[in-house]
Tab-separated table of C-alpha atoms and ligand atoms in Angstrom:
chain	number	residue	atom	x	y	z
A	1	MET	CA	45.249	103.167	76.803
A	2	ALA	CA	41.550	103.307	75.886
A	3	ASP	CA	39.774	99.967	75.887
A	4	ARG	CA	38.024	100.427	72.512
A	5	ILE	CA	39.240	101.328	69.047
A	6	THR	CA	37.462	101.991	65.749
A	7	LEU	CA	38.284	100.053	62.592
A	8	ARG	CA	37.422	101.843	59.339
A	9	VAL	CA	37.097	99.004	56.867
A	10	THR	CA	36.572	98.980	53.092
A	11	ARG	CA	33.405	97.187	51.998
A	12	TYR	CA	32.945	96.455	48.303
A	13	ARG	CA	31.111	93.962	46.128
A	14	PRO	CA	32.268	94.896	42.610
A	15	GLU	CA	29.566	92.814	40.924
A	16	SER	CA	26.739	94.841	42.498
A	17	GLU	CA	28.245	98.122	43.787
A	18	THR	CA	29.769	100.951	41.765
A	19	GLU	CA	32.424	101.909	44.315
A	20	PRO	CA	33.851	100.942	47.713
A	21	VAL	CA	32.498	102.453	50.935
A	22	MET	CA	34.099	102.629	54.388
A	23	ARG	CA	32.254	101.094	57.345
A	24	GLU	CA	33.187	101.722	60.961
A	25	TYR	CA	33.291	99.030	63.639
A	26	GLU	CA	34.103	99.696	67.266
A	27	ILE	CA	36.002	96.791	68.795
A	28	PRO	CA	37.853	96.023	72.040
A	29	LEU	CA	41.445	97.276	72.143
A	30	ARG	CA	43.573	94.544	73.688
A	31	LYS	CA	47.339	94.784	73.970
A	32	GLU	CA	47.938	91.416	72.326
A	33	TRP	CA	45.448	91.837	69.476
A	34	SER	CA	46.659	92.166	65.921
A	35	VAL	CA	44.647	93.965	63.223
A	36	LEU	CA	43.619	90.494	62.035
A	37	ASP	CA	42.264	89.709	65.524
A	38	GLY	CA	40.225	92.907	65.236
A	39	LEU	CA	38.801	91.839	61.866
A	40	ASN	CA	38.006	88.399	63.294
A	41	HIS	CA	36.107	90.110	66.126
A	42	VAL	CA	34.085	92.079	63.556
A	43	LYS	CA	33.339	88.909	61.599
A	44	ASP	CA	32.424	86.845	64.676
A	45	HIS	CA	30.400	89.449	66.595
A	46	LEU	CA	29.432	92.452	64.455
A	47	ASP	CA	29.154	91.618	60.754
A	48	GLY	CA	29.587	88.079	59.437
A	49	THR	CA	29.525	89.252	55.814
A	50	LEU	CA	32.984	90.879	55.968
A	51	SER	CA	35.405	89.106	53.583
A	52	TYR	CA	39.190	88.888	53.952
A	53	ARG	CA	41.895	86.212	53.742
A	54	TRP	CA	44.016	84.695	56.449
A	55	SER	CA	45.250	81.284	57.503
A	56	CYS	CA	48.260	80.838	59.805
A	57	ARG	CA	48.065	83.904	62.109
A	58	MET	CA	51.850	83.711	62.478
A	59	GLY	CA	53.425	85.522	59.517
A	60	VAL	CA	54.028	82.383	57.484
A	61	CYS	CA	51.252	81.802	54.942
A	62	GLY	CA	51.348	85.292	53.404
A	63	SER	CA	47.585	85.479	52.885
A	64	CYS	CA	46.580	88.277	55.304
A	65	GLY	CA	48.188	91.224	53.484
A	66	MET	CA	46.071	94.424	53.553
A	67	THR	CA	46.630	98.165	53.602
A	68	VAL	CA	46.675	99.414	57.195
A	69	ASP	CA	46.598	103.193	57.597
A	70	GLY	CA	47.979	103.533	54.062
A	71	GLU	CA	50.794	100.973	54.293
A	72	PRO	CA	50.899	97.377	53.025
A	73	LYS	CA	51.097	95.093	56.083
A	74	LEU	CA	50.627	91.509	57.211
A	75	THR	CA	47.605	92.075	59.436
A	76	CYS	CA	48.479	89.141	61.715
A	77	ALA	CA	51.818	90.804	62.515
A	78	THR	CA	50.494	94.363	62.900
A	79	PHE	CA	49.190	95.323	66.319
A	80	LEU	CA	46.152	97.449	67.066
A	81	GLY	CA	47.883	99.051	70.059
A	82	ASP	CA	50.361	100.722	67.680
A	83	TYR	CA	47.467	102.646	66.118
A	84	ALA	CA	45.771	103.775	69.351
A	85	PRO	CA	43.705	105.830	69.867
A	86	GLY	CA	42.624	105.152	66.247
A	87	PRO	CA	40.647	104.998	64.116
A	88	VAL	CA	42.573	102.456	62.015
A	89	ARG	CA	41.927	102.290	58.281
A	90	VAL	CA	41.945	98.782	56.794
A	91	GLU	CA	41.781	98.575	52.994
A	92	PRO	CA	42.635	95.945	50.373
A	93	LEU	CA	46.179	95.817	48.958
A	94	SER	CA	46.731	98.429	46.232
A	95	ASN	CA	47.509	97.548	42.604
A	96	PHE	CA	45.299	94.417	42.533
A	97	PRO	CA	41.664	94.025	41.445
A	98	VAL	CA	39.288	93.634	44.398
A	99	VAL	CA	37.252	90.423	44.516
A	100	ARG	CA	35.262	91.493	47.563
A	101	ASP	CA	35.871	93.785	50.582
A	102	LEU	CA	39.525	93.130	51.562
A	103	VAL	CA	40.140	90.180	49.215
A	104	VAL	CA	42.236	90.880	46.107
A	105	ASP	CA	42.882	88.838	42.980
A	106	ILE	CA	46.602	87.919	42.731
A	107	GLY	CA	46.127	85.911	39.528
A	108	ASP	CA	48.489	88.243	37.654
A	109	PHE	CA	51.374	87.261	39.945
A	110	MET	CA	50.463	83.579	39.802
A	111	ASN	CA	50.561	83.739	35.982
A	112	LYS	CA	53.917	85.527	35.959
A	113	LEU	CA	55.639	83.279	38.478
A	114	PRO	CA	56.212	80.229	36.211
A	115	ARG	CA	57.789	82.510	33.582
A	116	VAL	CA	60.861	82.992	35.823
A	117	LYS	CA	61.107	79.204	36.389
A	118	PRO	CA	61.420	79.239	40.199
A	119	TRP	CA	62.712	75.706	40.488
A	120	ILE	CA	66.098	73.986	40.145
A	121	ILE	CA	67.045	73.412	36.499
A	122	ARG	CA	69.791	70.937	35.580
A	123	SER	CA	71.384	70.432	32.184
A	124	GLU	CA	70.685	67.168	30.413
A	125	GLY	CA	73.062	64.411	31.604
A	126	GLU	CA	74.250	66.453	34.614
A	127	GLU	CA	72.318	64.589	37.317
A	128	PRO	CA	74.417	63.625	40.363
A	129	ALA	CA	75.453	59.980	40.780
A	130	GLY	CA	73.314	59.603	43.941
A	131	ARG	CA	69.888	61.122	44.611
A	132	GLU	CA	71.214	64.302	46.281
A	133	TYR	CA	72.854	67.513	45.127
A	134	PRO	CA	75.412	68.317	47.829
A	135	GLN	CA	75.722	71.941	48.965
A	136	LEU	CA	78.000	73.688	51.479
A	137	PRO	CA	76.520	76.025	54.151
A	138	ALA	CA	78.358	78.966	52.559
A	139	GLU	CA	76.728	78.169	49.200
A	140	ARG	CA	73.310	78.040	50.860
A	141	GLU	CA	73.891	81.439	52.440
A	142	GLU	CA	74.259	82.947	48.956
A	143	TYR	CA	70.529	82.604	48.220
A	144	GLU	CA	69.007	82.086	51.692
A	145	ARG	CA	67.632	85.613	52.040
A	146	PHE	CA	65.756	85.375	48.731
A	147	SER	CA	64.278	82.019	49.729
A	148	MET	CA	62.312	83.562	52.636
A	149	CYS	CA	59.551	84.986	50.409
A	150	ILE	CA	56.008	84.032	51.496
A	151	ASN	CA	54.281	85.468	48.378
A	152	CYS	CA	52.385	87.995	50.485
A	153	MET	CA	52.259	90.589	47.664
A	154	LEU	CA	53.082	93.540	49.937
A	155	CYS	CA	55.963	94.433	47.605
A	156	TYR	CA	53.645	94.573	44.560
A	157	ALA	CA	51.193	96.739	46.490
A	158	ALA	CA	54.032	99.142	47.394
A	159	CYS	CA	55.679	99.219	43.962
A	160	PRO	CA	54.892	102.412	41.975
A	161	VAL	CA	56.195	100.830	38.756
A	162	TYR	CA	53.794	97.873	39.037
A	163	GLY	CA	51.061	100.389	39.891
A	164	ILE	CA	51.346	102.033	36.467
A	165	ASP	CA	52.657	99.149	34.355
A	166	GLN	CA	51.201	95.735	35.124
A	167	GLU	CA	53.469	94.159	32.497
A	168	PHE	CA	56.341	94.574	35.004
A	169	ILE	CA	57.182	91.110	36.234
A	170	GLY	CA	57.593	92.570	39.709
A	171	PRO	CA	59.769	92.395	42.836
A	172	ALA	CA	58.915	88.992	44.340
A	173	ALA	CA	59.104	87.132	41.006
A	174	ILE	CA	62.552	88.599	40.332
A	175	ALA	CA	63.748	87.842	43.881
A	176	LEU	CA	62.558	84.240	43.459
A	177	ALA	CA	64.391	83.953	40.136
A	178	GLN	CA	67.538	85.173	41.892
A	179	ARG	CA	66.963	82.637	44.657
A	180	TYR	CA	67.476	79.895	42.033
A	181	ASN	CA	70.113	81.701	39.968
A	182	LEU	CA	72.321	81.924	43.062
A	183	ASP	CA	71.756	78.285	44.081
A	184	SER	CA	74.936	76.251	43.468
A	185	ARG	CA	72.793	73.268	42.358
A	186	ASP	CA	71.020	75.223	39.618
A	187	GLN	CA	72.081	75.586	35.983
A	188	GLY	CA	69.074	77.537	34.700
A	189	ALA	CA	70.294	81.156	34.832
A	190	ALA	CA	70.541	81.392	31.034
A	191	GLU	CA	66.935	80.163	30.661
A	192	ARG	CA	65.700	82.824	33.113
A	193	MET	CA	67.731	85.565	31.459
A	194	ASP	CA	65.259	86.050	28.548
A	195	VAL	CA	62.401	86.962	30.906
A	196	LEU	CA	64.435	88.869	33.489
A	197	SER	CA	66.396	91.003	31.028
A	198	ALA	CA	63.348	91.915	28.891
A	199	ALA	CA	61.921	95.465	29.090
A	200	GLU	CA	59.267	94.353	31.607
A	201	GLY	CA	61.901	92.543	33.703
A	202	ILE	CA	64.674	94.095	35.792
A	203	TRP	CA	65.101	97.176	33.583
A	204	ALA	CA	61.565	98.385	34.350
A	205	CYS	CA	62.568	98.839	38.007
A	206	THR	CA	63.468	102.430	38.858
A	207	PHE	CA	64.897	101.458	42.260
A	208	VAL	CA	62.378	103.249	44.439
A	209	GLY	CA	63.092	100.579	47.066
A	210	GLU	CA	59.597	100.507	48.612
A	211	CYS	CA	59.381	96.751	47.950
A	212	SER	CA	62.252	96.081	50.340
A	213	ALA	CA	60.963	98.614	52.880
A	214	VAL	CA	57.586	96.852	53.254
A	215	CYS	CA	58.780	93.229	52.991
A	216	PRO	CA	57.950	91.445	56.271
A	217	LYS	CA	60.584	88.758	55.643
A	218	ASP	CA	63.544	91.000	54.846
A	219	VAL	CA	63.863	89.429	51.391
A	220	ASP	CA	65.195	92.656	49.831
A	221	PRO	CA	63.746	92.304	46.327
A	222	ALA	CA	65.208	95.720	45.393
A	223	GLY	CA	68.669	94.357	46.214
A	224	ALA	CA	67.982	91.230	44.130
A	225	ILE	CA	67.003	93.401	41.160
A	226	GLN	CA	70.084	95.628	41.431
A	227	ARG	CA	72.345	92.587	41.743
A	228	TYR	CA	70.757	91.024	38.693
A	229	LYS	CA	71.096	94.263	36.699
A	230	PHE	CA	74.845	94.085	37.321
A	231	THR	CA	74.974	90.413	36.230
A	232	ALA	CA	72.965	91.140	33.068
A	233	ALA	CA	75.161	94.138	32.193
A	234	MET	CA	78.327	92.039	32.620
A	235	GLU	CA	76.823	89.276	30.460
A	236	SER	CA	76.050	91.769	27.673
A	237	LEU	CA	79.567	93.162	27.871
A	238	ARG	CA	81.054	89.673	27.743
A	239	ALA	CA	78.904	88.775	24.738
A	240	PHE	CA	80.012	91.990	22.996
A	241	LEU	CA	83.740	91.628	23.719
A	242	LEU	CA	84.323	87.890	23.405
A	243	PRO	CA	84.076	86.126	20.052
A	244	ARG	CA	81.347	83.478	19.784
A	245	GLY	CA	82.671	80.074	20.878
A	246	SER	CA	85.045	81.447	23.541
A	247	ARG	CA	82.225	82.616	25.936
B	301	SF4	S1	59.453	89.659	48.536
B	301	SF4	FE1	58.714	90.110	50.642
B	301	SF4	S2	56.975	91.523	50.331
B	301	SF4	FE2	57.364	90.533	48.350
B	301	SF4	S3	55.987	88.753	48.295
B	301	SF4	FE3	57.981	88.032	49.112
B	301	SF4	S4	57.792	88.195	51.347
B	301	SF4	FE4	56.121	89.422	50.474
B	302	FES	S1	47.645	84.847	58.500
B	302	FES	FE1	49.378	83.852	57.597
B	302	FES	S2	50.803	85.478	57.297
B	302	FES	FE2	49.159	86.411	58.362
């Protein structure tokens, strides 16, 4: 394996430049280095003005998502050696406005998230006698997969529907709604139904499945959407067949 590799990195300051340009940086190629380590080398030794986000360096915080050789990736969990001999293209996540260089604005997701009420909702007067809501391990397993989301936005960057229609509430928000809908302690599914079953909710999804393919936490948002489509269809059928008052 060669001991150097070239990073081709997007540089862009939207407030003063008309379009992004690619800059090349030659860096050491070390077996244990992630793409994020490579960017940190650029920042520390070659060009301190490069902007990008990261925090944990261990696939937990979800802030280091970028497009690596055309695919949305967590750069702290993507290794330079897998792209040898290079060059490796590093670009911002698609489908989001660029703030600067590799930093994108995820405000759209942050505004949508509260609409699906990703918290436990209880009916009035239904609080448990003690301070805890008991739950069996089997009940926890029902929603566990959907609870692993780290809000990294790779699924939005990969989603062709979100790419053309930013009204779509999107994969992670729907998976998080399902995380609470499937929680035995929650009673808020009816409240979430209005948002999820609207045109820009689950029905906008055309089941391309890229969201699940790129998810680094195996959340399977595409599966959550298909499961919820079935629930919503059964609810509509029930409402149509059963007289009001017996539902
Ligand atoms: S569902 Fe997966 S890809 Fe989407 S934000 Fe959550 S962890 Fe990231
Ligand atoms: S730096 Fe936290 S997930 Fe990569």
